[in-house]
Coordinates of C-alpha atoms in Angstrom, one line a residue:
Chain A
X1 CA -19.5 -22.2 -60.9
X2 CA -18.5 -23.0 -57.4
X3 CA -16.7 -20.5 -55.3
X4 CA -13.3 -22.1 -54.8
X5 CA -12.2 -20.1 -51.9
X6 CA -15.1 -21.3 -49.8
X7 CA -14.0 -25.0 -50.0
X8 CA -11.6 -25.9 -47.3
X9 CA -10.0 -29.0 -48.6
X10 CA -10.4 -30.3 -52.1
X11 CA -10.2 -33.9 -53.3
X12 CA -10.6 -33.1 -56.9
X13 CA -10.1 -30.0 -59.0
X14 CA -11.4 -29.2 -62.5
X15 CA -9.8 -26.2 -64.2
X16 CA -11.6 -25.4 -67.4
X17 CA -11.7 -29.1 -68.2
X18 CA -12.9 -30.2 -71.6
X19 CA -13.2 -33.9 -72.4
X20 CA -14.5 -35.4 -75.6
X21 CA -14.1 -37.6 -78.6
X22 CA -13.0 -36.8 -82.1
X23 CA -12.8 -33.0 -81.4
X24 CA -16.3 -32.8 -80.2
X25 CA -16.5 -31.9 -76.6
X26 CA -18.6 -34.2 -74.3
X27 CA -17.8 -32.2 -71.2
X28 CA -17.1 -28.6 -72.0
X29 CA -15.3 -26.0 -69.8
X30 CA -15.9 -27.4 -66.4
X31 CA -14.2 -25.6 -63.5
X32 CA -14.6 -26.1 -59.8
X33 CA -13.6 -28.3 -56.9
X34 CA -15.0 -31.3 -55.2
X35 CA -14.4 -31.0 -51.4
X36 CA -13.1 -33.9 -49.5
X37 CA -15.9 -35.9 -48.0
X38 CA -18.6 -34.6 -50.4
X39 CA -21.5 -36.8 -51.6
X40 CA -22.1 -35.5 -55.1
X41 CA -24.7 -36.7 -57.7
X42 CA -23.9 -36.1 -61.3
X43 CA -27.1 -35.7 -63.3
X44 CA -28.1 -35.0 -66.9
X45 CA -29.8 -36.6 -69.8
X46 CA -28.3 -39.3 -72.0
X47 CA -25.2 -38.0 -73.8
X48 CA -24.8 -35.1 -71.5
X49 CA -21.2 -36.1 -70.6
X50 CA -21.7 -37.8 -67.2
X51 CA -19.9 -41.0 -68.0
X52 CA -17.3 -39.1 -69.9
X53 CA -16.6 -37.0 -66.9
X54 CA -16.2 -40.1 -64.7
X55 CA -13.8 -41.6 -67.2
X56 CA -11.8 -38.4 -67.3
X57 CA -11.5 -38.3 -63.5
X58 CA -10.5 -42.0 -63.5
X59 CA -7.7 -41.1 -65.9
X60 CA -9.1 -43.2 -68.8
X61 CA -9.6 -40.2 -71.1
X62 CA -7.1 -37.5 -71.7
X63 CA -8.5 -33.9 -71.5
X64 CA -8.8 -32.1 -74.8
X65 CA -8.3 -28.9 -72.8
X66 CA -7.8 -27.7 -69.2
X67 CA -7.0 -30.2 -66.5
X68 CA -8.6 -32.5 -64.0
X69 CA -6.4 -33.2 -61.0
X70 CA -7.0 -35.6 -58.2
X71 CA -5.3 -34.4 -55.0
X72 CA -2.0 -36.3 -54.5
X73 CA -2.2 -39.4 -52.4
X74 CA -5.9 -39.9 -53.1
X75 CA -6.9 -43.6 -53.7
X76 CA -9.5 -43.8 -56.4
X77 CA -12.1 -46.5 -57.0
X78 CA -14.0 -46.4 -60.3
X79 CA -17.1 -48.5 -60.9
X80 CA -17.9 -48.4 -64.7
X81 CA -21.4 -49.0 -66.0
X82 CA -22.3 -52.6 -65.6
X83 CA -22.5 -53.1 -69.3
X84 CA -18.7 -52.6 -69.5
X85 CA -18.2 -55.8 -67.6
X86 CA -18.1 -59.2 -69.3
X87 CA -20.5 -61.1 -67.0
X88 CA -20.2 -64.3 -69.0
X89 CA -16.5 -64.5 -68.0
X90 CA -15.8 -67.8 -66.1
X91 CA -15.2 -66.4 -62.7
X92 CA -16.8 -66.8 -59.2
X93 CA -18.1 -63.9 -57.1
X94 CA -15.0 -64.1 -54.9
X95 CA -12.7 -63.7 -58.0
X96 CA -14.6 -60.6 -59.1
X97 CA -14.5 -59.0 -55.7
X98 CA -10.8 -60.0 -55.2
X99 CA -10.0 -57.8 -58.2
X100 CA -10.5 -54.9 -55.7
X101 CA -7.2 -56.0 -54.0
X102 CA -5.2 -54.8 -57.0
X103 CA -4.4 -51.4 -55.4
X104 CA -3.0 -53.2 -52.4
X105 CA -1.3 -56.2 -54.0
X106 CA -0.8 -55.2 -57.6
X107 CA 0.2 -57.7 -60.3
X108 CA 2.3 -60.1 -58.3
X109 CA 1.7 -59.5 -54.6
X110 CA 0.4 -62.6 -52.8
X111 CA -3.1 -62.4 -51.4
X112 CA -2.8 -62.7 -47.6
X113 CA -5.2 -64.0 -45.1
X114 CA -6.2 -60.5 -44.1
X115 CA -7.0 -59.8 -47.8
X116 CA -9.3 -62.8 -47.9
X117 CA -11.0 -61.6 -44.7
X118 CA -11.5 -58.2 -46.3
X119 CA -13.2 -59.8 -49.3
X120 CA -15.4 -61.9 -47.0
X121 CA -16.3 -58.8 -44.9
X122 CA -17.2 -56.9 -48.1
X123 CA -19.5 -59.7 -49.3
X124 CA -21.2 -59.7 -45.9
X125 CA -21.7 -55.9 -46.1
X126 CA -23.5 -56.2 -49.4
X127 CA -25.6 -59.1 -48.4
X128 CA -23.9 -61.8 -50.5
X129 CA -22.2 -63.8 -47.8
X130 CA -23.1 -67.2 -49.2
X131 CA -22.4 -66.3 -52.8
X132 CA -18.6 -66.6 -52.7
X133 CA -18.4 -69.6 -55.0
X134 CA -21.3 -68.7 -57.3
X135 CA -20.4 -68.1 -61.0
X136 CA -20.9 -64.5 -61.9
X137 CA -22.9 -65.5 -65.0
X138 CA -25.6 -66.9 -62.7
X139 CA -26.1 -63.7 -60.8
X140 CA -29.1 -61.4 -61.3
X141 CA -28.5 -57.8 -62.2
X142 CA -29.0 -56.6 -58.6
X143 CA -26.7 -59.3 -57.2
X144 CA -24.0 -58.5 -59.7
X145 CA -24.2 -54.8 -58.7
X146 CA -23.9 -55.8 -55.1
X147 CA -20.8 -57.8 -55.9
X148 CA -19.3 -54.8 -57.7
X149 CA -20.0 -52.6 -54.6
X150 CA -18.2 -55.3 -52.6
X151 CA -15.2 -54.8 -54.9
X152 CA -15.3 -51.0 -54.3
X153 CA -15.4 -51.8 -50.6
X154 CA -12.3 -53.9 -50.9
X155 CA -10.5 -51.1 -52.8
X156 CA -10.8 -49.0 -49.7
X157 CA -10.6 -45.8 -51.7
X158 CA -10.8 -42.1 -50.7
X159 CA -12.5 -41.0 -53.9
X160 CA -15.3 -43.3 -55.2
X161 CA -16.8 -42.9 -58.7
X162 CA -19.9 -44.8 -59.4
X163 CA -21.3 -44.7 -63.0
X164 CA -25.1 -45.4 -63.0
X165 CA -25.0 -47.9 -60.2
X166 CA -28.8 -48.0 -59.9
X167 CA -29.6 -48.9 -63.5
X168 CA -31.8 -51.9 -63.9
X169 CA -31.7 -52.7 -60.2
X170 CA -34.7 -53.4 -58.0
X171 CA -35.9 -51.0 -55.3
X172 CA -34.6 -53.1 -52.4
X173 CA -31.2 -53.2 -53.9
X174 CA -31.2 -49.5 -54.5
X175 CA -32.1 -48.9 -50.9
X176 CA -29.2 -51.2 -49.8
X177 CA -26.7 -49.6 -52.2
X178 CA -27.6 -46.1 -51.1
X179 CA -27.2 -47.3 -47.5
X180 CA -23.6 -48.3 -48.4
X181 CA -23.0 -45.0 -50.2
X182 CA -24.1 -43.2 -47.0
X183 CA -21.8 -45.3 -44.9
X184 CA -18.9 -44.3 -47.2
X185 CA -20.0 -40.7 -46.9
X186 CA -20.1 -41.0 -43.1
X187 CA -16.5 -42.4 -43.2
X188 CA -15.4 -39.2 -44.8
X189 CA -14.8 -40.6 -48.3
X190 CA -15.6 -38.5 -51.3
X191 CA -18.3 -40.1 -53.4
X192 CA -19.5 -39.1 -56.9
X193 CA -22.4 -41.0 -58.4
X194 CA -24.0 -40.7 -61.8
X195 CA -27.8 -40.9 -61.2
X196 CA -30.8 -40.7 -63.5
X197 CA -33.6 -40.6 -60.9
X198 CA -33.9 -37.0 -59.8
X199 CA -36.1 -37.8 -56.9
X200 CA -33.4 -40.1 -55.6
X201 CA -30.9 -37.2 -55.9
X202 CA -33.1 -34.7 -54.0
X203 CA -33.7 -37.2 -51.3
X204 CA -30.3 -38.7 -50.7
X205 CA -27.6 -36.5 -52.2
X206 CA -26.7 -33.2 -50.6
X207 CA -24.9 -31.9 -53.7
X208 CA -25.5 -32.2 -57.4
X209 CA -23.7 -31.3 -60.6
X210 CA -26.1 -30.9 -63.6
X211 CA -24.4 -31.5 -66.9
X212 CA -25.6 -30.9 -70.5
X213 CA -22.2 -31.4 -72.2
X214 CA -21.3 -28.3 -70.2
X215 CA -21.9 -27.6 -66.6
X216 CA -25.4 -26.1 -66.1
X217 CA -25.5 -25.8 -62.3
X218 CA -23.5 -27.1 -59.4
X219 CA -24.4 -26.8 -55.7
X220 CA -27.0 -27.9 -53.2
X221 CA -29.2 -30.6 -54.9
X222 CA -32.6 -28.8 -54.6
X223 CA -31.4 -25.6 -56.1
X224 CA -29.3 -27.3 -58.8
X225 CA -32.3 -29.4 -59.9
X226 CA -34.7 -26.4 -60.2
X227 CA -37.2 -26.5 -63.1
X228 CA -35.3 -23.6 -64.7
X229 CA -31.9 -25.3 -64.7
X230 CA -33.4 -28.5 -66.0
X231 CA -35.0 -26.5 -68.9
X232 CA -31.6 -25.0 -69.7
X233 CA -30.0 -28.4 -69.6
X234 CA -32.5 -29.8 -72.1
X235 CA -31.8 -26.9 -74.5
X236 CA -28.0 -27.2 -74.4
X237 CA -28.0 -30.9 -74.8
X238 CA -29.9 -30.8 -78.1
X239 CA -27.4 -28.3 -79.6
X240 CA -24.9 -30.9 -80.9
X241 CA -23.7 -30.0 -84.3
X242 CA -21.5 -31.9 -86.7
X243 CA -20.2 -28.7 -88.2
X244 CA -20.1 -26.6 -85.0
X245 CA -17.7 -23.7 -85.3
X246 CA -14.4 -24.2 -83.5
X247 CA -14.7 -23.4 -79.9
X248 CA -12.6 -20.2 -80.1
X249 CA -15.2 -18.5 -82.3
X250 CA -18.2 -19.7 -80.3
X251 CA -16.7 -18.2 -77.2
X252 CA -16.8 -14.6 -78.2
X253 CA -20.6 -14.8 -78.4
X254 CA -21.0 -16.6 -75.1
X255 CA -20.2 -14.3 -72.2
X256 CA -21.1 -16.9 -69.6
X257 CA -18.3 -19.1 -70.7
X258 CA -15.5 -17.7 -68.6
X259 CA -11.9 -17.6 -69.6
X260 CA -10.4 -20.2 -72.0
X261 CA -7.0 -20.9 -73.3
X262 CA -7.6 -23.6 -75.9
X263 CA -9.4 -24.5 -79.0
X264 CA -10.5 -28.1 -79.8
X265 CA -8.6 -28.1 -83.0
X266 CA -5.3 -29.7 -84.0
X267 CA -4.0 -26.7 -85.8
X268 CA -2.7 -24.0 -83.4
X269 CA -3.1 -21.4 -86.1
X270 CA -6.8 -21.3 -85.4
X271 CA -6.2 -20.0 -82.0
X272 CA -4.9 -16.8 -83.6
X273 CA -8.5 -16.2 -84.9
X274 CA -9.4 -15.2 -81.4
Chain B
X1 CA -4.2 -105.5 -72.5
X2 CA -1.5 -106.4 -75.0
X3 CA -3.7 -105.2 -77.8
X4 CA -3.9 -101.8 -76.1
X5 CA -0.2 -101.8 -75.5
X6 CA 0.5 -102.7 -79.2
X7 CA -1.9 -100.1 -80.5
X8 CA -1.4 -97.2 -78.2
X9 CA 2.0 -97.5 -76.4
X10 CA 4.2 -99.4 -78.8
X11 CA 4.2 -96.9 -81.7
X12 CA 5.6 -94.2 -79.4
X13 CA 8.2 -96.5 -77.9
X14 CA 9.3 -98.0 -81.2
X15 CA 9.7 -95.0 -83.5
X16 CA 11.7 -91.9 -82.8
X17 CA 9.6 -89.8 -85.2
X18 CA 6.5 -90.6 -83.2
X19 CA 8.2 -89.6 -80.0
X20 CA 9.3 -86.3 -81.5
X21 CA 5.9 -85.7 -82.9
X22 CA 4.3 -86.4 -79.5
X23 CA 6.8 -84.3 -77.6
X24 CA 6.2 -81.4 -80.0
X25 CA 2.5 -81.7 -79.9
X26 CA 2.4 -82.0 -76.1
X27 CA 4.5 -78.9 -75.6
X28 CA 2.3 -77.0 -78.1
X29 CA -0.8 -78.1 -76.2
X30 CA 0.8 -76.9 -72.9
X31 CA 1.4 -73.4 -74.2
X32 CA -1.2 -72.8 -76.9
X33 CA -4.1 -74.2 -74.7
X34 CA -4.1 -71.4 -72.1
X35 CA -3.4 -68.8 -74.8
X36 CA -6.5 -70.1 -76.6
X37 CA -8.5 -69.8 -73.5
X38 CA -7.9 -66.1 -73.2
X39 CA -8.3 -65.7 -76.9
X40 CA -11.8 -67.3 -76.8
X41 CA -12.7 -65.4 -73.6
X42 CA -11.8 -62.1 -75.3
X43 CA -14.1 -63.1 -78.2
X44 CA -11.0 -63.1 -80.4
X45 CA -11.2 -66.7 -81.6
X46 CA -11.2 -65.6 -85.2
X47 CA -8.3 -63.3 -84.5
X48 CA -6.2 -66.4 -83.9
X49 CA -7.2 -67.6 -87.3
X50 CA -6.5 -64.3 -88.9
X51 CA -3.0 -64.2 -87.2
X52 CA -2.3 -67.7 -88.5
X53 CA -2.8 -66.4 -92.0
X54 CA -0.9 -63.2 -91.3
X55 CA 2.3 -65.2 -90.5
X56 CA 2.5 -66.5 -94.1
X57 CA 4.4 -63.7 -95.9
X58 CA 7.1 -63.7 -93.3
X59 CA 7.5 -67.4 -93.4
X60 CA 7.4 -67.1 -97.2
X61 CA 10.2 -64.5 -97.2
X62 CA 12.4 -66.8 -95.1
X63 CA 11.5 -69.7 -97.5
X64 CA 12.3 -67.6 -100.6
X65 CA 15.7 -66.6 -99.2
X66 CA 16.8 -69.8 -97.5
X67 CA 14.5 -72.6 -98.6
X68 CA 12.9 -74.9 -96.2
X69 CA 14.9 -73.8 -93.1
X70 CA 13.3 -73.4 -89.7
X71 CA 15.1 -70.4 -88.3
X72 CA 14.6 -67.9 -91.1
X73 CA 11.0 -69.0 -91.7
X74 CA 10.3 -68.6 -88.0
X75 CA 11.9 -65.2 -87.7
X76 CA 10.0 -64.1 -90.8
X77 CA 6.7 -65.4 -89.5
X78 CA 7.3 -63.7 -86.1
X79 CA 8.0 -60.4 -87.8
X80 CA 5.0 -60.6 -90.1
X81 CA 2.7 -61.7 -87.2
X82 CA 3.9 -58.9 -84.9
X83 CA 3.5 -56.3 -87.6
X84 CA 0.0 -57.4 -88.3
X85 CA -0.9 -57.8 -84.6
X86 CA 0.5 -54.4 -83.6
X87 CA -0.8 -52.7 -86.7
X88 CA -4.3 -54.0 -86.3
X89 CA -4.2 -53.4 -82.6
X90 CA -3.0 -49.8 -83.0
X91 CA -5.6 -49.0 -85.6
X92 CA -8.3 -50.3 -83.2
X93 CA -6.9 -48.4 -80.2
X94 CA -6.2 -45.1 -82.0
X95 CA -9.1 -44.8 -84.5
X96 CA -12.9 -45.5 -84.5
X97 CA -12.4 -48.8 -86.3
X98 CA -13.0 -51.9 -84.2
X99 CA -10.3 -54.6 -84.0
X100 CA -12.2 -57.3 -85.9
X101 CA -12.3 -55.0 -89.0
X102 CA -8.7 -53.8 -88.8
X103 CA -7.5 -57.4 -88.2
X104 CA -9.4 -58.7 -91.2
X105 CA -8.0 -56.0 -93.4
X106 CA -4.4 -56.6 -92.3
X107 CA -4.5 -60.3 -92.5
X108 CA -6.1 -60.4 -95.9
X109 CA -3.4 -58.2 -97.3
X110 CA -0.8 -60.3 -95.5
X111 CA -2.2 -63.6 -96.7
X112 CA -2.3 -62.6 -100.3
X113 CA 1.3 -61.3 -100.1
X114 CA 2.3 -64.6 -98.6
X115 CA 0.7 -66.8 -101.3
X116 CA 2.1 -64.5 -104.0
X117 CA 5.6 -64.9 -102.6
X118 CA 5.5 -68.7 -102.2
X119 CA 4.2 -69.1 -105.7
X120 CA 6.9 -66.9 -107.1
X121 CA 9.5 -69.5 -106.1
X122 CA 8.1 -72.7 -104.9
X123 CA 6.1 -75.6 -106.2
X124 CA 2.7 -76.6 -104.8
X125 CA 4.5 -79.1 -102.6
X126 CA 6.3 -76.3 -100.8
X127 CA 3.1 -74.4 -100.4
X128 CA 1.5 -77.5 -98.9
X129 CA 4.3 -77.7 -96.4
X130 CA 4.0 -74.1 -95.3
X131 CA 0.3 -74.4 -95.0
X132 CA 0.0 -77.8 -93.4
X133 CA 3.3 -78.5 -91.6
X134 CA 4.9 -81.9 -91.0
X135 CA 4.5 -83.0 -87.5
X136 CA 6.0 -86.4 -88.2
X137 CA 9.2 -84.8 -89.4
X138 CA 10.1 -82.5 -86.5
X139 CA 13.8 -82.0 -86.3
X140 CA 15.8 -80.9 -83.3
X141 CA 15.7 -77.2 -84.2
X142 CA 11.9 -77.4 -84.4
X143 CA 11.6 -79.2 -81.1
X144 CA 14.0 -76.7 -79.4
X145 CA 12.0 -73.8 -80.8
X146 CA 8.7 -75.3 -79.6
X147 CA 10.2 -75.9 -76.1
X148 CA 11.4 -72.3 -75.9
X149 CA 8.1 -70.9 -76.9
X150 CA 6.4 -73.2 -74.4
X151 CA 8.6 -72.1 -71.5
X152 CA 8.3 -68.4 -72.5
X153 CA 4.5 -68.6 -72.8
X154 CA 4.0 -70.4 -69.4
X155 CA 6.3 -67.8 -67.7
X156 CA 4.6 -64.8 -69.2
X157 CA 1.2 -66.2 -68.4
X158 CA 2.2 -66.8 -64.8
X159 CA 3.6 -63.3 -64.4
X160 CA 0.7 -61.5 -66.1
X161 CA -2.1 -63.8 -65.0
X162 CA -3.9 -61.3 -62.8
X163 CA -3.7 -58.6 -65.4
X164 CA -4.9 -60.9 -68.2
X165 CA -7.9 -62.0 -66.2
X166 CA -8.8 -58.4 -65.2
X167 CA -8.3 -57.1 -68.7
X168 CA -10.7 -59.8 -70.0
X169 CA -13.3 -59.5 -67.3
X170 CA -13.4 -55.8 -66.7
X171 CA -11.0 -53.8 -68.8
X172 CA -12.1 -50.4 -67.6
X173 CA -11.6 -51.4 -64.0
X174 CA -8.0 -52.6 -64.8
X175 CA -7.3 -49.3 -66.6
X176 CA -8.5 -47.4 -63.5
X177 CA -6.2 -49.2 -61.1
X178 CA -3.2 -49.9 -63.3
X179 CA -1.3 -48.8 -66.4
X180 CA -0.9 -52.4 -67.5
X181 CA -4.1 -52.5 -69.6
X182 CA -2.7 -51.7 -73.0
X183 CA 0.7 -53.4 -72.5
X184 CA -1.0 -56.6 -71.5
X185 CA -3.1 -56.5 -74.6
X186 CA 0.0 -56.3 -76.8
X187 CA 2.0 -58.8 -74.7
X188 CA -0.9 -61.2 -75.2
X189 CA -1.0 -60.7 -79.0
X190 CA 2.7 -61.4 -78.9
X191 CA 2.1 -64.7 -77.2
X192 CA -0.5 -65.6 -79.8
X193 CA 1.9 -64.9 -82.6
X194 CA 4.8 -66.8 -81.0
X195 CA 2.6 -69.8 -80.4
X196 CA 1.3 -69.8 -83.9
X197 CA 4.9 -69.6 -85.2
X198 CA 5.9 -72.6 -83.0
X199 CA 2.8 -74.5 -84.1
X200 CA 3.3 -73.8 -87.8
X201 CA 6.5 -76.0 -87.8
X202 CA 4.4 -78.9 -86.8
X203 CA 0.9 -78.2 -88.0
X204 CA 1.3 -75.6 -90.7
X205 CA 0.0 -72.0 -90.6
X206 CA -3.6 -73.1 -91.1
X207 CA -3.9 -75.8 -88.5
X208 CA -1.6 -74.3 -85.8
X209 CA -4.6 -72.3 -84.7
X210 CA -6.6 -75.5 -84.2
X211 CA -4.6 -76.7 -81.3
X212 CA -5.1 -73.2 -79.8
X213 CA -8.8 -72.7 -80.2
X214 CA -10.5 -76.1 -80.2
X215 CA -9.3 -77.3 -76.8
X216 CA -10.2 -73.9 -75.3
X217 CA -13.6 -73.8 -76.9
X218 CA -14.3 -77.3 -75.6
X219 CA -13.0 -76.5 -72.1
X220 CA -15.5 -73.7 -71.6
X221 CA -18.3 -76.3 -71.3
X222 CA -16.7 -78.0 -68.4
X223 CA -15.9 -75.3 -65.8
X224 CA -16.8 -71.9 -64.4
X225 CA -13.2 -70.9 -63.5
X226 CA -10.6 -69.6 -65.9
X227 CA -7.7 -71.4 -64.2
X228 CA -9.4 -74.7 -64.4
X229 CA -10.4 -73.9 -68.0
X230 CA -6.8 -73.6 -68.9
X231 CA -5.9 -77.0 -67.3
X232 CA -8.8 -78.7 -69.1
X233 CA -7.7 -77.1 -72.4
X234 CA -4.2 -78.4 -71.9
X235 CA -5.6 -81.9 -71.2
X236 CA -7.8 -81.9 -74.2
X237 CA -4.9 -80.7 -76.4
X238 CA -2.6 -83.5 -75.1
X239 CA -5.2 -86.2 -75.6
X240 CA -6.0 -84.9 -79.1
X241 CA -2.3 -84.9 -80.0
X242 CA -1.8 -88.5 -78.9
X243 CA -5.0 -89.8 -80.5
X244 CA -4.4 -87.9 -83.7
X245 CA -0.8 -89.2 -84.0
X246 CA -2.0 -92.8 -83.4
X247 CA -4.8 -92.4 -86.0
X248 CA -2.2 -91.1 -88.4
X249 CA 0.1 -94.0 -87.6
X250 CA -2.5 -96.8 -87.9
X251 CA -4.6 -95.5 -90.7
X252 CA -1.9 -93.6 -92.6
X253 CA -3.8 -90.3 -92.3
X254 CA -2.0 -87.0 -92.6
X255 CA -1.0 -86.2 -89.0
X256 CA -1.8 -82.5 -88.7
X257 CA -5.5 -82.8 -89.7
X258 CA -5.8 -86.0 -87.6
X259 CA -4.7 -84.1 -84.5
X260 CA -7.0 -81.2 -85.1
X261 CA -9.9 -83.5 -86.0
X262 CA -9.3 -85.4 -82.7
X263 CA -9.6 -82.1 -80.9
X264 CA -12.7 -81.3 -82.9
X265 CA -14.3 -84.6 -81.8
X266 CA -13.6 -83.7 -78.2
X267 CA -15.2 -80.3 -78.8
X268 CA -18.4 -81.9 -80.1
X269 CA -18.3 -84.4 -77.2
X270 CA -18.1 -81.5 -74.8
X271 CA -21.0 -79.7 -76.5
X272 CA -23.1 -82.8 -76.0
X273 CA -22.0 -84.5 -72.8
X274 CA -20.5 -81.8 -70.5
X275 CA -22.4 -80.5 -67.5
X276 CA -23.2 -77.2 -69.3
X277 CA -23.6 -78.9 -72.7
X278 CA -26.7 -79.6 -74.7
X279 CA -27.8 -82.9 -73.2
X280 CA -27.4 -82.5 -69.4
X281 CA -28.7 -78.9 -69.4
X282 CA -31.8 -80.0 -71.3
X283 CA -32.8 -83.0 -69.2
X284 CA -35.9 -82.0 -67.1
X285 CA -35.3 -82.7 -63.5
X286 CA -38.2 -83.2 -61.2
X287 CA -36.3 -82.4 -58.0
X288 CA -35.2 -78.8 -57.2
X289 CA -33.6 -77.3 -54.2
X290 CA -35.4 -75.1 -51.7
X291 CA -33.1 -72.1 -52.2

């Protein structure tokens, strides 16, 4: 894993983080730090734990073990996969983007003129300036994704998590969205993006984390995405087993695993088997 | 003109029971309409129906202990409704089971308990009252209860509006910026139950849900904004109430079904005639805009 001492200022810290569902880990023993201002691609096949990791960082999923800590005072913006949004909801583009004012105004704070300006500016930045009053169910996939990026802009966050923002989006939109991501990177914000297209990662993302339900490699994109690492990732991911032994037993056979202080089991007695 | 006056205005001026019925139904429309809007937008329309059934054993317990009295029946209904709403909600949030399945399981158990309890003591006339209400016989207690529920509902909706909209539109986003996601869900279920309990005095457990869902379902055809949808739903509810009561008065129809059928007619009219309905959206138009 990454050498912690070499990172000057961390935005996000994983210490032996295990996230999962129903006692089966989806992200297994992840340790390391994300430096402030990094632009990090999270890659891996379907079911490799990418979205789970994003949810864990956003605080939507409690760790089964270890910890995931966001540096105090960090404002976080999380863009879930588009399929999580109800795009038939009766709302206009401006209503969707204004949701991004929540961190500033909360439940009851009145939206001020400067808030409305921020929303308008965000819509201009994503190229939807004349779309304010359009119903969201009339938007194309690309337009909806632009509107969601406008919401992220309005949130004005230090740590931005984007889950598969380029899915089912045309090339021009991808180019524009990557442009926005680079602007955020240039402004010193930390950006983590789940991406499927490895060429896109090699070209635009300086750093990558390769997941296969456990971290396979993490570092400069080109090294991380080597043929060898991708091969390893494929092998790990296919190893899901309904009756897998409890993590404590598995550990002894796996020297690469590093230290661990938990088992993914409700009965503490099992820990004694170590 | 005088014919209109005689047919539409006079019945409400002349008879106190008509005034009470109208007041009750209008207040119900005011509060149940917006609740129904969020229920339909969350794809929980049938949850409303399930909750209406779930209220029955509580109301029946009140009825068994105190007879046809509003306060005990209301408290019982509220307790039963909340138990079922919280139970089904908790099962859905804490286990792999989805809310539609847990809700169906809870309300079926609740409904059969309720029918069992009513039949242990009452006659079929009592059962009819619990199931279908008596909007033309609303007493002061019932009106006060409906007024309180109306004020409470509108207040809660005003305070939690932003969270309700966010929770409906993009629940994961709300959970990433606020801890209100789960509480708002349960607060909302609480509103559904209280409105059904208020409605069941007037319309009975089975029809109370009608004034909640039908105006909301109709309103969806007329607008693309949730706030306006709430106003349209309230309007449709009020018109249905007045029309239903007049039909009931002139044609001696049972008032509860008359009100709900009036709302049902407006629903069909909306399907056909609204800008987003079947007719207008199917008319081929030769002219189209350049962009």
